Tab-separated table of C-alpha atoms and ligand atoms in Angstrom:
chain	number	residue	atom	x	y	z
D	1	MET	CA	0.000	0.000	0.000
D	2	ASP	CA	1.055	3.593	-0.444
D	3	TYR	CA	1.496	5.834	2.638
D	4	ASP	CA	2.718	9.351	3.296
D	5	ALA	CA	5.161	8.010	5.874
D	6	ILE	CA	6.539	4.701	7.059
D	7	ILE	CA	7.961	4.822	10.574
D	8	LEU	CA	10.442	2.106	11.508
D	9	GLY	CA	10.158	1.323	15.229
D	10	GLY	CA	7.141	1.607	17.503
D	11	GLY	CA	8.953	2.927	20.565
D	12	ALA	CA	8.589	6.256	22.325
D	13	ALA	CA	9.823	8.415	19.441
D	14	GLY	CA	8.164	6.416	16.660
D	15	LEU	CA	4.724	6.403	18.288
D	16	MET	CA	4.880	10.113	19.088
D	17	CYS	CA	5.906	10.900	15.521
D	18	ALA	CA	3.138	8.654	14.156
D	19	MET	CA	0.371	10.210	16.234
D	20	ARG	CA	1.385	13.764	15.294
D	21	ALA	CA	1.643	13.008	11.592
D	22	GLY	CA	-1.549	10.904	11.608
D	23	GLN	CA	-3.510	13.647	13.335
D	24	ARG	CA	-2.321	16.053	10.628
D	25	GLY	CA	-4.041	13.847	8.087
D	26	ARG	CA	-0.965	11.952	6.941
D	27	ARG	CA	-1.384	8.259	6.090
D	28	VAL	CA	1.113	6.611	8.441
D	29	LEU	CA	2.380	3.045	8.829
D	30	VAL	CA	4.448	1.989	11.863
D	31	LEU	CA	6.543	-1.149	11.437
D	32	GLU	CA	7.666	-2.736	14.704
D	33	ARG	CA	9.822	-5.832	14.902
D	34	ALA	CA	8.776	-6.909	18.405
D	35	GLU	CA	5.454	-8.581	19.079
D	36	ARG	CA	4.220	-5.368	20.738
D	37	VAL	CA	5.056	-1.655	20.706
D	38	GLY	CA	6.696	0.367	23.485
D	39	LYS	CA	8.544	-2.404	25.301
D	40	LYS	CA	11.145	-0.046	26.773
D	41	ILE	CA	8.414	2.295	27.964
D	42	LEU	CA	6.817	-0.637	29.797
D	43	ILE	CA	9.969	-1.510	31.768
D	44	SER	CA	11.106	2.086	32.261
D	45	GLY	CA	11.241	3.769	35.641
D	46	GLY	CA	10.846	0.418	37.413
D	47	GLY	CA	7.514	-0.107	35.581
D	48	ARG	CA	6.181	3.385	36.365
D	49	CYS	CA	7.869	5.232	33.496
D	50	ASN	CA	9.787	8.372	34.369
D	51	PHE	CA	8.128	9.970	31.349
D	52	THR	CA	9.753	13.398	31.490
D	53	ASN	CA	11.754	15.788	33.602
D	54	ILE	CA	10.066	19.073	34.292
D	55	GLY	CA	13.420	20.919	34.096
D	56	ALA	CA	14.616	19.317	30.844
D	57	GLY	CA	16.702	21.662	28.709
D	58	PRO	CA	19.572	21.394	26.219
D	59	THR	CA	22.233	21.322	28.969
D	60	ASN	CA	20.909	17.951	30.140
D	61	TYR	CA	21.978	16.240	26.926
D	62	LEU	CA	25.243	14.920	25.440
D	63	SER	CA	25.888	15.263	21.728
D	64	ALA	CA	28.773	16.088	19.414
D	65	ASN	CA	26.722	19.245	18.735
D	66	PRO	CA	25.282	20.440	22.058
D	67	HIS	CA	23.109	23.025	20.257
D	68	PHE	CA	21.298	20.523	18.057
D	69	ALA	CA	18.579	19.527	20.540
D	70	LYS	CA	17.611	23.122	21.391
D	71	SER	CA	15.040	23.668	18.675
D	72	ALA	CA	13.026	20.466	19.157
D	73	LEU	CA	13.167	20.687	22.965
D	74	ALA	CA	11.930	24.283	22.880
D	75	ARG	CA	9.019	23.470	20.588
D	76	TYR	CA	7.768	20.455	22.572
D	77	THR	CA	8.335	20.926	26.286
D	78	PRO	CA	7.876	18.697	29.348
D	79	ARG	CA	4.719	20.739	30.075
D	80	ASP	CA	3.338	19.818	26.637
D	81	PHE	CA	3.811	16.125	27.353
D	82	LEU	CA	2.346	16.537	30.831
D	83	ASP	CA	-0.754	18.161	29.292
D	84	LEU	CA	-1.148	15.086	27.088
D	85	VAL	CA	-0.733	12.753	30.094
D	86	GLU	CA	-3.306	14.727	32.085
D	87	SER	CA	-5.759	14.825	29.171
D	88	HIS	CA	-5.795	11.017	29.400
D	89	GLY	CA	-6.464	11.129	33.149
D	90	ILE	CA	-3.141	9.463	33.991
D	91	ALA	CA	-2.154	10.193	37.596
D	92	TRP	CA	1.470	11.212	38.107
D	93	HIS	CA	3.864	12.466	40.749
D	94	GLU	CA	7.249	14.151	40.968
D	95	LYS	CA	9.699	11.803	42.626
D	96	THR	CA	12.862	13.856	42.962
D	97	LEU	CA	14.923	16.350	40.932
D	98	GLY	CA	12.013	17.144	38.580
D	99	GLN	CA	11.478	13.491	37.595
D	100	LEU	CA	7.825	12.783	36.739
D	101	PHE	CA	6.471	9.236	37.074
D	102	CYS	CA	3.079	7.562	36.603
D	103	ASP	CA	1.370	6.778	39.908
D	104	GLY	CA	0.334	3.473	38.347
D	105	SER	CA	1.741	1.388	35.524
D	106	ALA	CA	3.818	2.530	32.541
D	107	LYS	CA	1.226	0.654	30.483
D	108	ALA	CA	-0.927	3.788	30.683
D	109	ILE	CA	1.665	5.721	28.637
D	110	VAL	CA	1.750	3.083	25.869
D	111	GLU	CA	-2.063	2.940	25.835
D	112	MET	CA	-2.200	6.746	25.623
D	113	LEU	CA	0.176	6.802	22.631
D	114	LEU	CA	-1.785	4.044	20.885
D	115	ALA	CA	-5.087	5.859	21.520
D	116	GLU	CA	-3.599	9.035	20.019
D	117	CYS	CA	-2.311	7.028	17.041
D	118	ALA	CA	-5.788	5.583	16.567
D	119	LYS	CA	-7.213	9.132	16.451
D	120	GLY	CA	-4.864	9.777	13.549
D	121	GLU	CA	-5.783	6.443	11.904
D	122	VAL	CA	-2.180	5.277	12.109
D	123	GLU	CA	-1.653	1.667	11.066
D	124	VAL	CA	0.619	-0.213	13.469
D	125	ARG	CA	2.078	-3.567	12.424
D	126	CYS	CA	4.044	-5.627	14.955
D	127	GLY	CA	6.225	-8.701	14.490
D	128	VAL	CA	7.611	-7.365	11.213
D	129	GLU	CA	11.152	-8.179	10.080
D	130	ILE	CA	12.268	-5.308	7.870
D	131	GLY	CA	14.020	-6.506	4.768
D	132	GLU	CA	15.391	-4.451	1.912
D	133	VAL	CA	14.645	-0.703	1.986
D	134	ALA	CA	14.541	0.476	-1.618
D	135	HIS	CA	14.683	4.141	-2.538
D	136	ASP	CA	14.299	6.132	-5.723
D	137	VAL	CA	14.166	9.919	-5.992
D	138	SER	CA	10.857	10.411	-4.199
D	139	THR	CA	9.757	7.051	-2.800
D	140	PHE	CA	10.894	4.578	-0.145
D	141	ARG	CA	9.756	0.981	-0.602
D	142	ILE	CA	9.682	-1.848	1.951
D	143	GLY	CA	8.110	-5.043	0.626
D	144	ASP	CA	4.704	-4.133	-0.787
D	145	ASP	CA	4.546	-0.808	1.048
D	146	SER	CA	5.805	2.551	-0.132
D	147	ALA	CA	5.915	6.133	1.151
D	148	ARG	CA	7.498	9.470	0.326
D	149	SER	CA	8.866	9.731	3.893
D	150	LEU	CA	10.756	7.159	5.943
D	151	VAL	CA	11.478	7.682	9.641
D	152	ILE	CA	14.250	5.788	11.437
D	153	ALA	CA	12.990	5.367	15.015
D	154	THR	CA	14.484	1.997	15.930
D	155	GLY	CA	16.442	3.251	18.960
D	156	GLY	CA	19.966	2.306	20.022
D	157	PRO	CA	21.708	-0.981	20.841
D	158	SER	CA	21.287	-0.779	24.635
D	159	ILE	CA	19.769	-3.917	26.213
D	160	PRO	CA	20.116	-6.338	23.251
D	161	LYS	CA	18.188	-8.993	25.147
D	162	MET	CA	15.108	-6.829	24.572
D	163	GLY	CA	15.786	-6.929	20.840
D	164	ALA	CA	17.792	-3.689	20.606
D	165	THR	CA	20.285	-3.602	17.719
D	166	GLY	CA	22.374	-1.218	15.650
D	167	PHE	CA	19.783	-1.415	12.854
D	168	ALA	CA	19.317	2.376	12.795
D	169	TYR	CA	23.035	2.944	12.229
D	170	ASP	CA	23.287	0.314	9.472
D	171	LEU	CA	20.339	1.831	7.652
D	172	ALA	CA	21.630	5.392	8.083
D	173	ARG	CA	25.041	4.364	6.723
D	174	ARG	CA	23.361	2.761	3.725
D	175	PHE	CA	21.935	6.197	2.937
D	176	GLY	CA	25.383	7.731	3.340
D	177	LEU	CA	24.773	9.299	6.774
D	178	LYS	CA	27.634	9.394	9.279
D	179	VAL	CA	27.316	7.750	12.680
D	180	VAL	CA	29.087	9.022	15.804
D	181	GLU	CA	30.685	6.012	17.515
D	182	PRO	CA	28.032	4.507	19.823
D	183	ARG	CA	29.011	3.829	23.446
D	184	PRO	CA	27.042	2.417	26.373
D	185	ALA	CA	25.729	5.175	28.670
D	186	LEU	CA	23.871	5.318	31.984
D	187	VAL	CA	25.691	2.090	32.747
D	188	PRO	CA	27.348	0.612	35.878
D	189	LEU	CA	31.147	0.821	35.935
D	190	THR	CA	33.364	-2.121	36.879
D	191	LEU	CA	36.300	-2.017	39.285
D	192	GLY	CA	39.537	-3.996	39.326
D	193	GLY	CA	43.058	-3.600	40.721
D	194	GLU	CA	43.228	-1.961	44.143
D	195	ASP	CA	39.637	-0.758	43.844
D	196	VAL	CA	38.466	-4.363	43.886
D	197	LEU	CA	38.340	-4.224	47.694
D	198	PHE	CA	35.321	-1.934	47.399
D	199	ARG	CA	33.336	-4.750	45.805
D	200	GLU	CA	33.046	-6.191	49.327
D	201	LEU	CA	30.649	-3.317	50.003
D	202	SER	CA	28.136	-4.701	47.497
D	203	GLY	CA	24.673	-3.379	48.341
D	204	VAL	CA	25.882	-0.292	50.277
D	205	SER	CA	24.802	3.107	48.967
D	206	ALA	CA	25.362	6.723	49.984
D	207	GLU	CA	24.662	10.187	48.656
D	208	VAL	CA	27.854	11.500	47.070
D	209	VAL	CA	29.090	13.874	44.416
D	210	ALA	CA	30.615	11.812	41.619
D	211	ASN	CA	32.560	13.428	38.828
D	212	THR	CA	34.629	12.680	35.789
D	213	GLY	CA	36.179	15.562	33.911
D	214	LYS	CA	33.817	18.526	34.254
D	215	ALA	CA	30.647	16.479	34.769
D	216	ALA	CA	29.557	16.230	38.412
D	217	PHE	CA	26.366	14.772	39.884
D	218	ARG	CA	25.105	14.792	43.471
D	219	GLU	CA	22.987	11.691	43.851
D	220	ALA	CA	23.242	8.200	45.363
D	221	ALA	CA	26.156	5.900	44.498
D	222	LEU	CA	25.828	2.158	45.002
D	223	PHE	CA	28.582	-0.424	45.407
D	224	THR	CA	27.886	-3.645	43.487
D	225	HIS	CA	29.618	-7.011	43.272
D	226	ARG	CA	31.208	-5.820	40.035
D	227	GLY	CA	31.932	-2.190	40.866
D	228	LEU	CA	29.922	1.029	41.037
D	229	SER	CA	26.352	1.899	40.170
D	230	GLY	CA	23.507	4.072	41.477
D	231	PRO	CA	22.247	7.295	39.865
D	232	ALA	CA	25.407	9.376	40.479
D	233	ILE	CA	27.623	6.757	38.815
D	234	LEU	CA	25.185	6.078	35.951
D	235	GLN	CA	25.166	9.817	35.237
D	236	VAL	CA	28.971	10.140	35.100
D	237	SER	CA	29.251	6.897	33.094
D	238	SER	CA	27.826	8.740	30.061
D	239	TYR	CA	30.815	11.106	30.160
D	240	TRP	CA	33.445	8.544	31.234
D	241	ARG	CA	35.965	7.164	28.728
D	242	PRO	CA	38.145	4.077	29.262
D	243	GLY	CA	41.319	5.023	31.124
D	244	GLU	CA	39.730	7.971	32.922
D	245	THR	CA	39.173	8.148	36.667
D	246	VAL	CA	35.943	8.766	38.552
D	247	ARG	CA	36.239	10.867	41.699
D	248	VAL	CA	33.754	10.562	44.516
D	249	ASN	CA	33.165	13.053	47.309
D	250	PHE	CA	31.815	10.883	50.116
D	251	LEU	CA	30.963	13.867	52.326
D	252	PRO	CA	29.464	16.468	49.984
D	253	GLY	CA	27.751	18.320	52.828
D	254	SER	CA	30.933	18.930	54.870
D	255	ALA	CA	32.596	22.319	55.116
D	256	ALA	CA	36.335	22.641	54.488
D	257	GLY	CA	38.316	21.987	57.687
D	258	TRP	CA	35.595	19.812	59.265
D	259	LEU	CA	38.073	17.196	60.467
D	260	ALA	CA	40.378	19.668	62.233
D	261	GLU	CA	37.281	21.285	63.713
D	262	ALA	CA	36.111	17.883	65.008
D	263	LYS	CA	39.555	17.326	66.536
D	264	ARG	CA	39.309	20.599	68.446
D	265	SER	CA	35.788	20.060	69.709
D	266	ASN	CA	36.334	16.396	70.625
D	267	PRO	CA	39.994	15.273	70.583
D	268	ARG	CA	39.050	11.722	71.674
D	269	THR	CA	36.845	11.034	68.690
D	270	THR	CA	38.070	8.944	65.756
D	271	LEU	CA	37.678	9.214	61.994
D	272	ARG	CA	35.736	5.942	62.038
D	273	ALA	CA	33.221	7.326	64.544
D	274	LEU	CA	32.756	10.536	62.566
D	275	LEU	CA	32.296	8.665	59.301
D	276	ARG	CA	29.804	6.312	60.938
D	277	ASP	CA	27.694	9.371	61.815
D	278	ALA	CA	27.550	10.395	58.159
D	279	LEU	CA	27.740	7.172	56.149
D	280	PRO	CA	26.579	3.541	56.246
D	281	GLU	CA	28.699	1.617	58.785
D	282	ARG	CA	30.434	-0.747	56.342
D	283	LEU	CA	31.421	2.111	54.068
D	284	ALA	CA	32.580	4.241	57.011
D	285	ASP	CA	34.763	1.399	58.322
D	286	THR	CA	36.296	0.671	54.924
D	287	LEU	CA	37.118	4.331	54.282
D	288	ALA	CA	38.586	4.786	57.789
D	289	GLU	CA	40.770	1.691	57.339
D	290	ARG	CA	41.971	2.750	53.924
D	291	CYS	CA	42.785	6.255	55.193
D	292	GLY	CA	45.009	4.612	57.849
D	293	LEU	CA	43.811	7.058	60.491
D	294	GLU	CA	42.670	4.714	63.241
D	295	ARG	CA	43.846	6.609	66.352
D	296	GLU	CA	42.062	9.421	68.179
D	297	LEU	CA	42.053	12.688	66.267
D	298	GLY	CA	43.720	14.542	69.170
D	299	ASN	CA	46.899	12.588	68.385
D	300	GLN	CA	46.946	13.539	64.716
D	301	PRO	CA	48.679	16.569	63.217
D	302	ASP	CA	46.372	18.961	61.343
D	303	ALA	CA	48.298	18.337	58.118
D	304	ALA	CA	47.378	14.622	58.233
D	305	LEU	CA	43.749	15.552	58.840
D	306	ARG	CA	43.747	17.901	55.870
D	307	GLU	CA	45.170	15.125	53.697
D	308	VAL	CA	42.468	12.676	54.757
D	309	GLU	CA	39.783	15.289	54.260
D	310	ALA	CA	40.999	15.915	50.709
D	311	ARG	CA	41.063	12.182	50.014
D	312	LEU	CA	37.486	11.701	51.232
D	313	ALA	CA	36.353	14.650	49.112
D	314	ALA	CA	37.904	13.262	45.920
D	315	TRP	CA	38.261	9.506	46.333
D	316	THR	CA	39.743	8.332	43.072
D	317	PHE	CA	38.433	5.177	41.423
D	318	HIS	CA	39.987	3.698	38.271
D	319	PRO	CA	37.128	1.827	36.559
D	320	ASN	CA	38.458	-0.909	34.289
D	321	GLY	CA	35.332	-0.870	32.119
D	322	SER	CA	31.564	-0.726	32.158
D	323	GLU	CA	28.886	-3.407	32.123
D	324	GLY	CA	28.391	-2.577	28.442
D	325	PHE	CA	25.299	-2.419	26.232
D	326	ALA	CA	23.844	-5.405	28.110
D	327	LYS	CA	23.202	-3.129	31.105
D	328	ALA	CA	23.261	0.349	29.547
D	329	GLU	CA	20.006	2.290	29.818
D	330	VAL	CA	20.860	4.310	26.716
D	331	THR	CA	23.510	4.857	24.049
D	332	VAL	CA	25.778	7.858	23.635
D	333	GLY	CA	26.512	8.592	19.975
D	334	GLY	CA	24.411	7.534	17.014
D	335	ILE	CA	23.330	9.109	13.728
D	336	SER	CA	25.343	12.316	13.430
D	337	THR	CA	23.345	15.480	14.053
D	338	ALA	CA	25.441	17.130	11.312
D	339	GLU	CA	23.413	15.045	8.859
D	340	LEU	CA	20.007	16.243	10.121
D	341	SER	CA	17.932	19.412	10.239
D	342	SER	CA	17.446	20.361	13.907
D	343	LYS	CA	13.990	21.727	13.022
D	344	THR	CA	12.563	18.673	11.261
D	345	MET	CA	15.050	15.795	11.835
D	346	GLU	CA	15.148	15.297	8.064
D	347	ALA	CA	18.426	14.170	6.507
D	348	ARG	CA	20.049	17.061	4.648
D	349	THR	CA	21.227	14.882	1.776
D	350	VAL	CA	18.278	12.471	1.521
D	351	PRO	CA	14.952	14.324	1.254
D	352	GLY	CA	12.145	12.374	2.932
D	353	LEU	CA	14.446	10.427	5.285
D	354	TYR	CA	14.145	11.297	8.990
D	355	ALA	CA	15.833	10.018	12.178
D	356	ILE	CA	14.497	10.543	15.706
D	357	GLY	CA	14.880	9.381	19.309
D	358	GLU	CA	17.782	7.399	20.687
D	359	ALA	CA	19.006	6.489	17.183
D	360	VAL	CA	20.291	10.085	16.905
D	361	ASP	CA	23.455	11.374	18.604
D	362	VAL	CA	21.540	13.085	21.429
D	363	THR	CA	21.608	11.401	24.837
D	364	GLY	CA	19.933	12.613	27.990
D	365	TRP	CA	20.868	12.376	31.636
D	366	LEU	CA	19.128	9.891	33.867
D	367	GLY	CA	15.758	11.167	35.087
D	368	GLY	CA	13.172	11.379	32.293
D	369	TYR	CA	15.378	13.353	29.895
D	370	ASN	CA	15.656	10.558	27.322
D	371	PHE	CA	11.922	10.179	26.926
D	372	GLN	CA	11.604	13.960	26.621
D	373	TRP	CA	14.045	13.814	23.696
D	374	ALA	CA	12.078	10.938	22.150
D	375	TRP	CA	8.828	12.949	22.431
D	376	ALA	CA	10.350	16.235	21.207
D	377	SER	CA	12.241	14.772	18.252
D	378	GLY	CA	9.178	12.666	17.359
D	379	VAL	CA	7.041	15.800	17.299
D	380	ALA	CA	9.615	17.726	15.235
D	381	ALA	CA	9.502	15.056	12.516
D	382	GLY	CA	5.790	14.276	12.880
D	383	ASP	CA	4.883	17.913	12.324
D	384	ALA	CA	7.137	18.187	9.273
D	385	LEU	CA	6.655	15.059	7.192
K	1	FDA	P1	12.963	2.653	21.672
K	1	FDA	O1	14.055	1.697	21.991
K	1	FDA	O2	12.006	3.023	22.724
K	1	FDA	O3	12.112	2.131	20.453
K	1	FDA	C1	12.686	1.557	19.312
K	1	FDA	C2	11.690	0.576	18.758
K	1	FDA	O4	12.177	0.099	17.521
K	1	FDA	C3	11.511	-0.632	19.660
K	1	FDA	O5	10.140	-0.851	19.847
K	1	FDA	C4	12.196	-1.744	18.905
K	1	FDA	O6	11.614	-3.019	19.135
K	1	FDA	C5	11.997	-1.302	17.473
K	1	FDA	N1	12.983	-1.863	16.540
K	1	FDA	C6	14.324	-2.052	16.758
K	1	FDA	N2	14.879	-2.583	15.647
K	1	FDA	C7	13.893	-2.707	14.736
K	1	FDA	C8	13.842	-3.179	13.384
K	1	FDA	N3	14.934	-3.638	12.803
K	1	FDA	N4	12.663	-3.135	12.752
K	1	FDA	C9	11.535	-2.672	13.357
K	1	FDA	N5	11.520	-2.235	14.618
K	1	FDA	C10	12.687	-2.246	15.281
K	1	FDA	N6	14.270	7.015	29.784
K	1	FDA	C11	13.575	7.929	30.488
K	1	FDA	O7	13.491	9.076	30.063
K	1	FDA	N7	12.953	7.577	31.649
K	1	FDA	C12	13.008	6.314	32.167
K	1	FDA	O8	12.372	6.010	33.191
K	1	FDA	C13	13.787	5.345	31.455
K	1	FDA	N8	13.934	4.100	31.954
K	1	FDA	C14	14.638	3.160	31.228
K	1	FDA	C15	14.791	1.870	31.755
K	1	FDA	C16	15.492	0.913	31.034
K	1	FDA	C17	15.694	-0.453	31.632
K	1	FDA	C18	16.014	1.233	29.766
K	1	FDA	C19	16.741	0.217	28.939
K	1	FDA	C20	15.869	2.530	29.250
K	1	FDA	C21	15.193	3.498	29.978
K	1	FDA	N9	15.055	4.800	29.504
K	1	FDA	C22	14.364	5.734	30.243
K	1	FDA	C23	15.565	5.197	28.171
K	1	FDA	C24	14.411	5.159	27.170
K	1	FDA	O9	13.754	3.906	27.254
K	1	FDA	C25	14.906	5.404	25.752
K	1	FDA	O10	15.679	6.575	25.711
K	1	FDA	C26	13.719	5.548	24.787
K	1	FDA	O11	12.940	4.377	24.826
K	1	FDA	C27	14.191	5.819	23.383
K	1	FDA	O12	13.077	5.883	22.549
K	1	FDA	P2	13.153	5.436	21.031
K	1	FDA	O13	11.768	5.437	20.512
K	1	FDA	O14	14.197	6.206	20.341
K	1	FDA	O15	13.705	3.945	21.091
C-alpha cells in the first residue's frame, strides 16, 4: 500500500511521531519488529515510566553538537507532554529532581500513545522483520509498502536482550549518513586492581558527588559485586571514557576543615566514629581503614587531617570498564546530528528520510530526559513530514 510516511520502530519516538503526523491527516504506517510496541516504555522507571523531567533543557543532553537539541526541545516541552498525560487522566507524581512518574503502571503511557495514534488512523504492524529498503528519488519501498517519507525510530543498541540492535546505524550508513561512535551510557562501571576491595561493600549506597572531567552529579552511588552503580555513577558513566578516573566526594555536605574542627571540639573522637555518623557503617569502616587514620584525632597533626579530608572529598576510582550495552540504559553517539535538520530531523542529503529518538546522537541524563528527547524529536519530525 502507499502511505505518506513509514515509521520504523514503535517505541517512544516512533509512536509520538506517528500520532502527530496521523492527526495532521498523513497516512502513516508503523513497522515494529517486536510482538508489541513500546517495550522499553513498559519496563522504564521500574515499571512506572519516568516519562519526562520538568526541568529538561539542552544542557541535560550529550551530543557532538550540544546546540542541536535546542530547537526540538523548545518546541515540545515537558509541560506539553504533561498536558497530554493529564488529558488522558493518567495520575502522576514528581519523585525527585524534577522526575515525573506515573502513579500506576507505565502501560498507561503506551495505551495513551496508541489511543492518540488511533485518532490519527495510524496503522501499526508488529512482528515485522524489515528486509530491503529500496529508494528512488521520491519514494521509499519496503516489501509491498511505499511512502514518500521514511522515519528511522528503531532506537539504540542498549539492552540487546530486549531486541535492541544497531539497525538504525546500518540503515543510516546505507543512505550515506555518518554515525558518531556509539558507546554504552547510563551504565554501571566495573572495578579492578586496588579498587576491587570496594566490591566487598556490594549493596551499600550513599549520597555522594561523583565526577569525571567537568561532569559532576550529586545523587546516590551504590557499590555492586562488580563495581559502582547508582544514579550518580550512571550519570557520570555517560561522560566517562576508558582510562579515565571517577572521583567521589563521600561527604558532599561537609565544610572545608571539618576534620580539624572535630579534633578541636572532641579530641578523643576517631575518623571511624565521625564517618559512621555520616555514612553507612560498612562504608565508614572501609574508608577509615583505607585512610590509615585509626587513632584518636587529638593525636593527629592537622596536616594529616587535611590530607584525609581531601582524600574523602575526591576519592579516586579507576574503573576498568563498564557493564556494556547489556546493562546500559541508553547509548551515547548515534546518527550524526550534522546530517540532520534540527527543526525537522530530516536528513540534509536524503529528502524524505528522517531520524528521531535514541538512534540520533543526542543522549539525555538519567531522570526522564531521554523520553523527553524521544517525544520532542518525534514531534519535530511528525509535524514536518
Ligand atoms: P525505543 O528503543 O524506545 O524504540 C525503538 C523501537 O524500535 C523498539 O520498539 C524496537 O523493538 C523497534 N525496533 C528495533 N529494531 C527494529 C527493526 N529492525 N525493525 C523494526 N523495529 C525495530 N528514559 C527515560 O526518560 N525515563 C526512564 O524512566 C527510562 N527508563 C529506562 C529503563 C530501562 C531499563 C532502559 C533500557 C531505558 C530506559 N530509559 C528511560 C531510556 C528510554 O527507554 C529510551 O531513551 C527511549 O525508549 C528511546 O526511545 P526510542 O523510541 O528512540 O527507542
